[in-house]
């Protein structure tokens, strides 16, 4: 299981006006995630990485919930993709068998921002059911605290079908600096 710690803070359970500091943290977290997705080869526009606080608030409102920040991105093609696309086209045209849905779904990723501080199995099942229904097999969960032991077990059990990474948002320490950046636990 992958757990990564990125700078940020907690969200709120009910929909309410967020403080300026909370909005800034969520924007910083979103920008970090967007840059990471771009570095991994997903389609991410520079405008998404360079989004200002005003643009962020305009898009999501100042009573946003963490769940409103869900991201779905598609991976860019590389040169090896052209060979695979040719093979898929061959199958489609000559064998009347379509892998096109499979092809595009394996190239997608979701980023979920759960509302609850400590994510449990119910939330994990909600996300994996959504992924299954949309044929998306990769996701990142941006969580406020570590997962419950049952949620961790759930990730391990579904790891043959879904690749889930967990990024844990950490609070500021006493001196005002954010805690570490990377703690890995791969699924």
PDB file of C-alpha atoms in Angstrom:
ATOM      1  CA  UNK A   1       0.000   0.000   0.000  1.00  0.00           C
ATOM      2  CA  UNK A   2       1.326   3.494  -0.839  1.00  0.00           C
ATOM      3  CA  UNK A   3       1.106   6.179   1.766  1.00  0.00           C
ATOM      4  CA  UNK A   4       2.641   9.525   0.968  1.00  0.00           C
ATOM      5  CA  UNK A   5       2.601  12.498   3.297  1.00  0.00           C
ATOM      6  CA  UNK A   6       2.074  15.873   1.673  1.00  0.00           C
ATOM      7  CA  UNK A   7       1.766  19.283   3.255  1.00  0.00           C
ATOM      8  CA  UNK A   8      -1.714  20.382   4.228  1.00  0.00           C
ATOM      9  CA  UNK A   9      -4.364  20.280   6.914  1.00  0.00           C
ATOM     10  CA  UNK A  10      -7.714  18.784   7.794  1.00  0.00           C
ATOM     11  CA  UNK A  11     -10.983  19.321   5.936  1.00  0.00           C
ATOM     12  CA  UNK A  12     -14.431  19.673   7.408  1.00  0.00           C
ATOM     13  CA  UNK A  13     -17.227  17.132   7.558  1.00  0.00           C
ATOM     14  CA  UNK A  14     -20.172  19.427   6.952  1.00  0.00           C
ATOM     15  CA  UNK A  15     -20.388  22.006   4.214  1.00  0.00           C
ATOM     16  CA  UNK A  16     -19.400  25.321   5.726  1.00  0.00           C
ATOM     17  CA  UNK A  17     -17.318  28.335   4.891  1.00  0.00           C
ATOM     18  CA  UNK A  18     -13.643  27.466   5.099  1.00  0.00           C
ATOM     19  CA  UNK A  19     -11.050  29.742   6.641  1.00  0.00           C
ATOM     20  CA  UNK A  20      -8.530  31.440   4.367  1.00  0.00           C
ATOM     21  CA  UNK A  21      -5.832  29.135   5.758  1.00  0.00           C
ATOM     22  CA  UNK A  22      -7.855  25.989   4.961  1.00  0.00           C
ATOM     23  CA  UNK A  23      -8.529  27.192   1.417  1.00  0.00           C
ATOM     24  CA  UNK A  24      -4.817  27.938   0.925  1.00  0.00           C
ATOM     25  CA  UNK A  25      -3.901  24.451   2.187  1.00  0.00           C
ATOM     26  CA  UNK A  26      -6.394  22.706  -0.096  1.00  0.00           C
ATOM     27  CA  UNK A  27      -5.142  24.747  -3.042  1.00  0.00           C
ATOM     28  CA  UNK A  28      -1.528  23.857  -2.184  1.00  0.00           C
ATOM     29  CA  UNK A  29      -2.445  20.167  -1.887  1.00  0.00           C
ATOM     30  CA  UNK A  30      -4.306  20.245  -5.211  1.00  0.00           C
ATOM     31  CA  UNK A  31      -1.381  21.961  -6.956  1.00  0.00           C
ATOM     32  CA  UNK A  32       1.025  19.364  -5.536  1.00  0.00           C
ATOM     33  CA  UNK A  33      -1.185  16.519  -6.757  1.00  0.00           C
ATOM     34  CA  UNK A  34      -1.540  18.115 -10.207  1.00  0.00           C
ATOM     35  CA  UNK A  35       2.239  18.527 -10.536  1.00  0.00           C
ATOM     36  CA  UNK A  36       2.753  14.908  -9.483  1.00  0.00           C
ATOM     37  CA  UNK A  37       0.200  13.710 -12.060  1.00  0.00           C
ATOM     38  CA  UNK A  38       1.887  15.780 -14.766  1.00  0.00           C
ATOM     39  CA  UNK A  39       5.281  14.321 -13.774  1.00  0.00           C
ATOM     40  CA  UNK A  40       3.766  10.837 -14.083  1.00  0.00           C
ATOM     41  CA  UNK A  41       2.617  11.535 -17.628  1.00  0.00           C
ATOM     42  CA  UNK A  42      -1.042  12.488 -17.175  1.00  0.00           C
ATOM     43  CA  UNK A  43      -2.715  15.320 -19.099  1.00  0.00           C
ATOM     44  CA  UNK A  44      -2.503  18.291 -16.747  1.00  0.00           C
ATOM     45  CA  UNK A  45      -2.635  21.859 -17.983  1.00  0.00           C
ATOM     46  CA  UNK A  46      -0.208  24.454 -16.669  1.00  0.00           C
ATOM     47  CA  UNK A  47      -3.247  26.518 -15.646  1.00  0.00           C
ATOM     48  CA  UNK A  48      -4.208  23.704 -13.226  1.00  0.00           C
ATOM     49  CA  UNK A  49      -0.810  23.829 -11.546  1.00  0.00           C
ATOM     50  CA  UNK A  50      -0.607  27.633 -11.531  1.00  0.00           C
ATOM     51  CA  UNK A  51      -4.193  28.177 -10.347  1.00  0.00           C
ATOM     52  CA  UNK A  52      -4.514  31.213  -8.077  1.00  0.00           C
ATOM     53  CA  UNK A  53      -6.521  31.244  -4.867  1.00  0.00           C
ATOM     54  CA  UNK A  54      -9.120  33.447  -6.564  1.00  0.00           C
ATOM     55  CA  UNK A  55      -9.469  30.966  -9.457  1.00  0.00           C
ATOM     56  CA  UNK A  56      -9.652  28.085  -6.972  1.00  0.00           C
ATOM     57  CA  UNK A  57     -12.423  29.771  -4.974  1.00  0.00           C
ATOM     58  CA  UNK A  58     -14.237  30.731  -8.166  1.00  0.00           C
ATOM     59  CA  UNK A  59     -14.212  27.112  -9.348  1.00  0.00           C
ATOM     60  CA  UNK A  60     -15.084  25.398  -6.039  1.00  0.00           C
ATOM     61  CA  UNK A  61     -16.641  28.179  -3.948  1.00  0.00           C
ATOM     62  CA  UNK A  62     -15.608  29.077  -0.412  1.00  0.00           C
ATOM     63  CA  UNK A  63     -18.008  26.482   1.060  1.00  0.00           C
ATOM     64  CA  UNK A  64     -16.333  23.648  -0.813  1.00  0.00           C
ATOM     65  CA  UNK A  65     -16.006  20.209   0.673  1.00  0.00           C
ATOM     66  CA  UNK A  66     -12.934  18.058   0.188  1.00  0.00           C
ATOM     67  CA  UNK A  67     -15.079  15.664  -1.876  1.00  0.00           C
ATOM     68  CA  UNK A  68     -15.661  18.478  -4.401  1.00  0.00           C
ATOM     69  CA  UNK A  69     -11.976  18.313  -5.380  1.00  0.00           C
ATOM     70  CA  UNK A  70     -12.125  14.864  -7.073  1.00  0.00           C
ATOM     71  CA  UNK A  71      -9.772  14.694 -10.057  1.00  0.00           C
ATOM     72  CA  UNK A  72      -9.923  12.326 -13.043  1.00  0.00           C
ATOM     73  CA  UNK A  73      -7.034  12.428 -15.510  1.00  0.00           C
ATOM     74  CA  UNK A  74      -5.939  10.453 -18.553  1.00  0.00           C
ATOM     75  CA  UNK A  75      -2.363   9.436 -19.251  1.00  0.00           C
ATOM     76  CA  UNK A  76      -0.565  10.863 -22.280  1.00  0.00           C
ATOM     77  CA  UNK A  77       0.473   8.477 -25.035  1.00  0.00           C
ATOM     78  CA  UNK A  78       4.093   7.501 -25.527  1.00  0.00           C
ATOM     79  CA  UNK A  79       5.760   5.852 -28.535  1.00  0.00           C
ATOM     80  CA  UNK A  80       4.966   2.338 -27.297  1.00  0.00           C
ATOM     81  CA  UNK A  81       1.286   3.328 -27.249  1.00  0.00           C
ATOM     82  CA  UNK A  82       1.304   3.674 -31.031  1.00  0.00           C
ATOM     83  CA  UNK A  83       2.184  -0.018 -31.452  1.00  0.00           C
ATOM     84  CA  UNK A  84      -0.527  -1.034 -28.982  1.00  0.00           C
ATOM     85  CA  UNK A  85      -3.077   1.201 -30.713  1.00  0.00           C
ATOM     86  CA  UNK A  86      -2.191  -0.407 -34.065  1.00  0.00           C
ATOM     87  CA  UNK A  87      -2.751  -3.876 -32.568  1.00  0.00           C
ATOM     88  CA  UNK A  88      -6.073  -2.753 -31.065  1.00  0.00           C
ATOM     89  CA  UNK A  89      -7.132  -1.322 -34.421  1.00  0.00           C
ATOM     90  CA  UNK A  90      -6.235  -4.635 -36.067  1.00  0.00           C
ATOM     91  CA  UNK A  91      -8.373  -6.570 -33.573  1.00  0.00           C
ATOM     92  CA  UNK A  92     -11.221  -4.128 -33.970  1.00  0.00           C
ATOM     93  CA  UNK A  93     -11.227  -4.123 -37.782  1.00  0.00           C
ATOM     94  CA  UNK A  94     -10.395  -7.731 -38.574  1.00  0.00           C
ATOM     95  CA  UNK A  95     -11.482  -9.780 -35.600  1.00  0.00           C
ATOM     96  CA  UNK A  96     -14.461  -7.652 -34.566  1.00  0.00           C
ATOM     97  CA  UNK A  97     -13.255  -7.543 -30.985  1.00  0.00           C
ATOM     98  CA  UNK A  98     -12.891  -4.231 -29.170  1.00  0.00           C
ATOM     99  CA  UNK A  99     -10.310  -3.511 -26.541  1.00  0.00           C
ATOM    100  CA  UNK A 100     -10.822   0.217 -26.887  1.00  0.00           C
ATOM    101  CA  UNK A 101     -12.749   0.608 -23.630  1.00  0.00           C
ATOM    102  CA  UNK A 102     -10.100  -1.383 -21.801  1.00  0.00           C
ATOM    103  CA  UNK A 103      -7.334   0.692 -23.404  1.00  0.00           C
ATOM    104  CA  UNK A 104      -8.695   4.060 -22.386  1.00  0.00           C
ATOM    105  CA  UNK A 105      -9.699   2.931 -18.911  1.00  0.00           C
ATOM    106  CA  UNK A 106      -6.230   1.647 -18.059  1.00  0.00           C
ATOM    107  CA  UNK A 107      -4.913   5.088 -18.938  1.00  0.00           C
ATOM    108  CA  UNK A 108      -7.040   6.912 -16.327  1.00  0.00           C
ATOM    109  CA  UNK A 109      -6.565   7.773 -12.666  1.00  0.00           C
ATOM    110  CA  UNK A 110      -8.819   9.214  -9.987  1.00  0.00           C
ATOM    111  CA  UNK A 111      -7.727  11.403  -7.093  1.00  0.00           C
ATOM    112  CA  UNK A 112     -10.177  11.316  -4.189  1.00  0.00           C
ATOM    113  CA  UNK A 113     -10.250  13.695  -1.227  1.00  0.00           C
ATOM    114  CA  UNK A 114     -12.295  11.921   1.486  1.00  0.00           C
ATOM    115  CA  UNK A 115     -14.228  14.138   3.911  1.00  0.00           C
ATOM    116  CA  UNK A 116     -13.745  12.053   7.037  1.00  0.00           C
ATOM    117  CA  UNK A 117     -10.509  12.464   8.962  1.00  0.00           C
ATOM    118  CA  UNK A 118      -9.894   8.721   9.262  1.00  0.00           C
ATOM    119  CA  UNK A 119     -10.997   6.795   6.174  1.00  0.00           C
ATOM    120  CA  UNK A 120     -12.740   3.488   6.742  1.00  0.00           C
ATOM    121  CA  UNK A 121     -13.979   0.555   4.681  1.00  0.00           C
ATOM    122  CA  UNK A 122     -17.295   2.197   3.746  1.00  0.00           C
ATOM    123  CA  UNK A 123     -15.508   5.055   1.960  1.00  0.00           C
ATOM    124  CA  UNK A 124     -13.074   2.628   0.330  1.00  0.00           C
ATOM    125  CA  UNK A 125     -15.987   0.575  -1.032  1.00  0.00           C
ATOM    126  CA  UNK A 126     -17.698   3.726  -2.339  1.00  0.00           C
ATOM    127  CA  UNK A 127     -14.549   4.699  -4.250  1.00  0.00           C
ATOM    128  CA  UNK A 128     -13.789   1.229  -5.593  1.00  0.00           C
ATOM    129  CA  UNK A 129     -17.424   0.788  -6.707  1.00  0.00           C
ATOM    130  CA  UNK A 130     -17.194   4.076  -8.591  1.00  0.00           C
ATOM    131  CA  UNK A 131     -13.893   3.036 -10.147  1.00  0.00           C
ATOM    132  CA  UNK A 132     -15.286  -0.371 -11.103  1.00  0.00           C
ATOM    133  CA  UNK A 133     -18.394   1.118 -12.711  1.00  0.00           C
ATOM    134  CA  UNK A 134     -16.223   3.498 -14.759  1.00  0.00           C
ATOM    135  CA  UNK A 135     -13.463   0.944 -15.476  1.00  0.00           C
ATOM    136  CA  UNK A 136     -10.754   3.035 -13.816  1.00  0.00           C
ATOM    137  CA  UNK A 137      -8.179   0.917 -12.005  1.00  0.00           C
ATOM    138  CA  UNK A 138      -5.794   3.496 -10.508  1.00  0.00           C
ATOM    139  CA  UNK A 139      -6.485   6.029  -7.769  1.00  0.00           C
ATOM    140  CA  UNK A 140      -4.864   8.238  -5.202  1.00  0.00           C
ATOM    141  CA  UNK A 141      -6.565   8.952  -1.891  1.00  0.00           C
ATOM    142  CA  UNK A 142      -5.569  12.241  -0.254  1.00  0.00           C
ATOM    143  CA  UNK A 143      -6.380  11.567   3.400  1.00  0.00           C
ATOM    144  CA  UNK A 144      -6.170  13.680   6.540  1.00  0.00           C
ATOM    145  CA  UNK A 145      -5.087  10.877   8.855  1.00  0.00           C
ATOM    146  CA  UNK A 146      -3.915   7.325   8.423  1.00  0.00           C
ATOM    147  CA  UNK A 147      -6.451   4.755   7.204  1.00  0.00           C
ATOM    148  CA  UNK A 148      -8.251   2.516   9.655  1.00  0.00           C
ATOM    149  CA  UNK A 149      -6.742  -0.984   9.899  1.00  0.00           C
ATOM    150  CA  UNK A 150      -9.827  -2.380   8.124  1.00  0.00           C
ATOM    151  CA  UNK A 151      -9.423   0.103   5.251  1.00  0.00           C
ATOM    152  CA  UNK A 152      -5.764  -0.915   4.916  1.00  0.00           C
ATOM    153  CA  UNK A 153      -6.814  -4.552   4.753  1.00  0.00           C
ATOM    154  CA  UNK A 154      -9.396  -3.620   2.117  1.00  0.00           C
ATOM    155  CA  UNK A 155      -6.670  -1.978  -0.030  1.00  0.00           C
ATOM    156  CA  UNK A 156      -4.491  -5.074   0.275  1.00  0.00           C
ATOM    157  CA  UNK A 157      -7.387  -7.329  -0.738  1.00  0.00           C
ATOM    158  CA  UNK A 158      -8.256  -5.321  -3.855  1.00  0.00           C
ATOM    159  CA  UNK A 159      -4.644  -4.711  -4.901  1.00  0.00           C
ATOM    160  CA  UNK A 160      -4.843  -7.365  -7.638  1.00  0.00           C
ATOM    161  CA  UNK A 161      -7.565  -5.351  -9.412  1.00  0.00           C
ATOM    162  CA  UNK A 162      -6.999  -1.751  -8.300  1.00  0.00           C
ATOM    163  CA  UNK A 163      -3.811   0.205  -7.673  1.00  0.00           C
ATOM    164  CA  UNK A 164      -4.502   2.644  -4.833  1.00  0.00           C
ATOM    165  CA  UNK A 165      -1.989   5.059  -3.355  1.00  0.00           C
ATOM    166  CA  UNK A 166      -2.621   6.950  -0.140  1.00  0.00           C
ATOM    167  CA  UNK A 167      -1.275  10.460   0.376  1.00  0.00           C
ATOM    168  CA  UNK A 168      -1.592  11.548   3.963  1.00  0.00           C
ATOM    169  CA  UNK A 169      -1.968  15.272   4.648  1.00  0.00           C
ATOM    170  CA  UNK A 170      -0.093  16.339   7.737  1.00  0.00           C
ATOM    171  CA  UNK A 171      -0.678  19.253  10.081  1.00  0.00           C
ATOM    172  CA  UNK A 172       1.875  21.906  10.922  1.00  0.00           C
ATOM    173  CA  UNK A 173       4.259  21.157  13.766  1.00  0.00           C
ATOM    174  CA  UNK A 174       4.831  23.582  16.665  1.00  0.00           C
ATOM    175  CA  UNK A 175       7.378  25.681  14.789  1.00  0.00           C
ATOM    176  CA  UNK A 176       4.936  26.228  11.913  1.00  0.00           C
ATOM    177  CA  UNK A 177       6.745  24.024   9.400  1.00  0.00           C
ATOM    178  CA  UNK A 178       4.970  21.123   7.770  1.00  0.00           C
ATOM    179  CA  UNK A 179       5.909  17.576   8.652  1.00  0.00           C
ATOM    180  CA  UNK A 180       7.741  15.374   6.164  1.00  0.00           C
ATOM    181  CA  UNK A 181       6.861  14.905   2.559  1.00  0.00           C
ATOM    182  CA  UNK A 182       7.002  11.203   1.781  1.00  0.00           C
ATOM    183  CA  UNK A 183       6.065   8.029   3.642  1.00  0.00           C
ATOM    184  CA  UNK A 184       5.638   5.052   1.336  1.00  0.00           C
ATOM    185  CA  UNK A 185       3.379   2.073   1.902  1.00  0.00           C
ATOM    186  CA  UNK A 186       2.661   0.455  -1.476  1.00  0.00           C
ATOM    187  CA  UNK A 187      -0.430  -1.621  -2.274  1.00  0.00           C
TER     188      UNK A 187
END
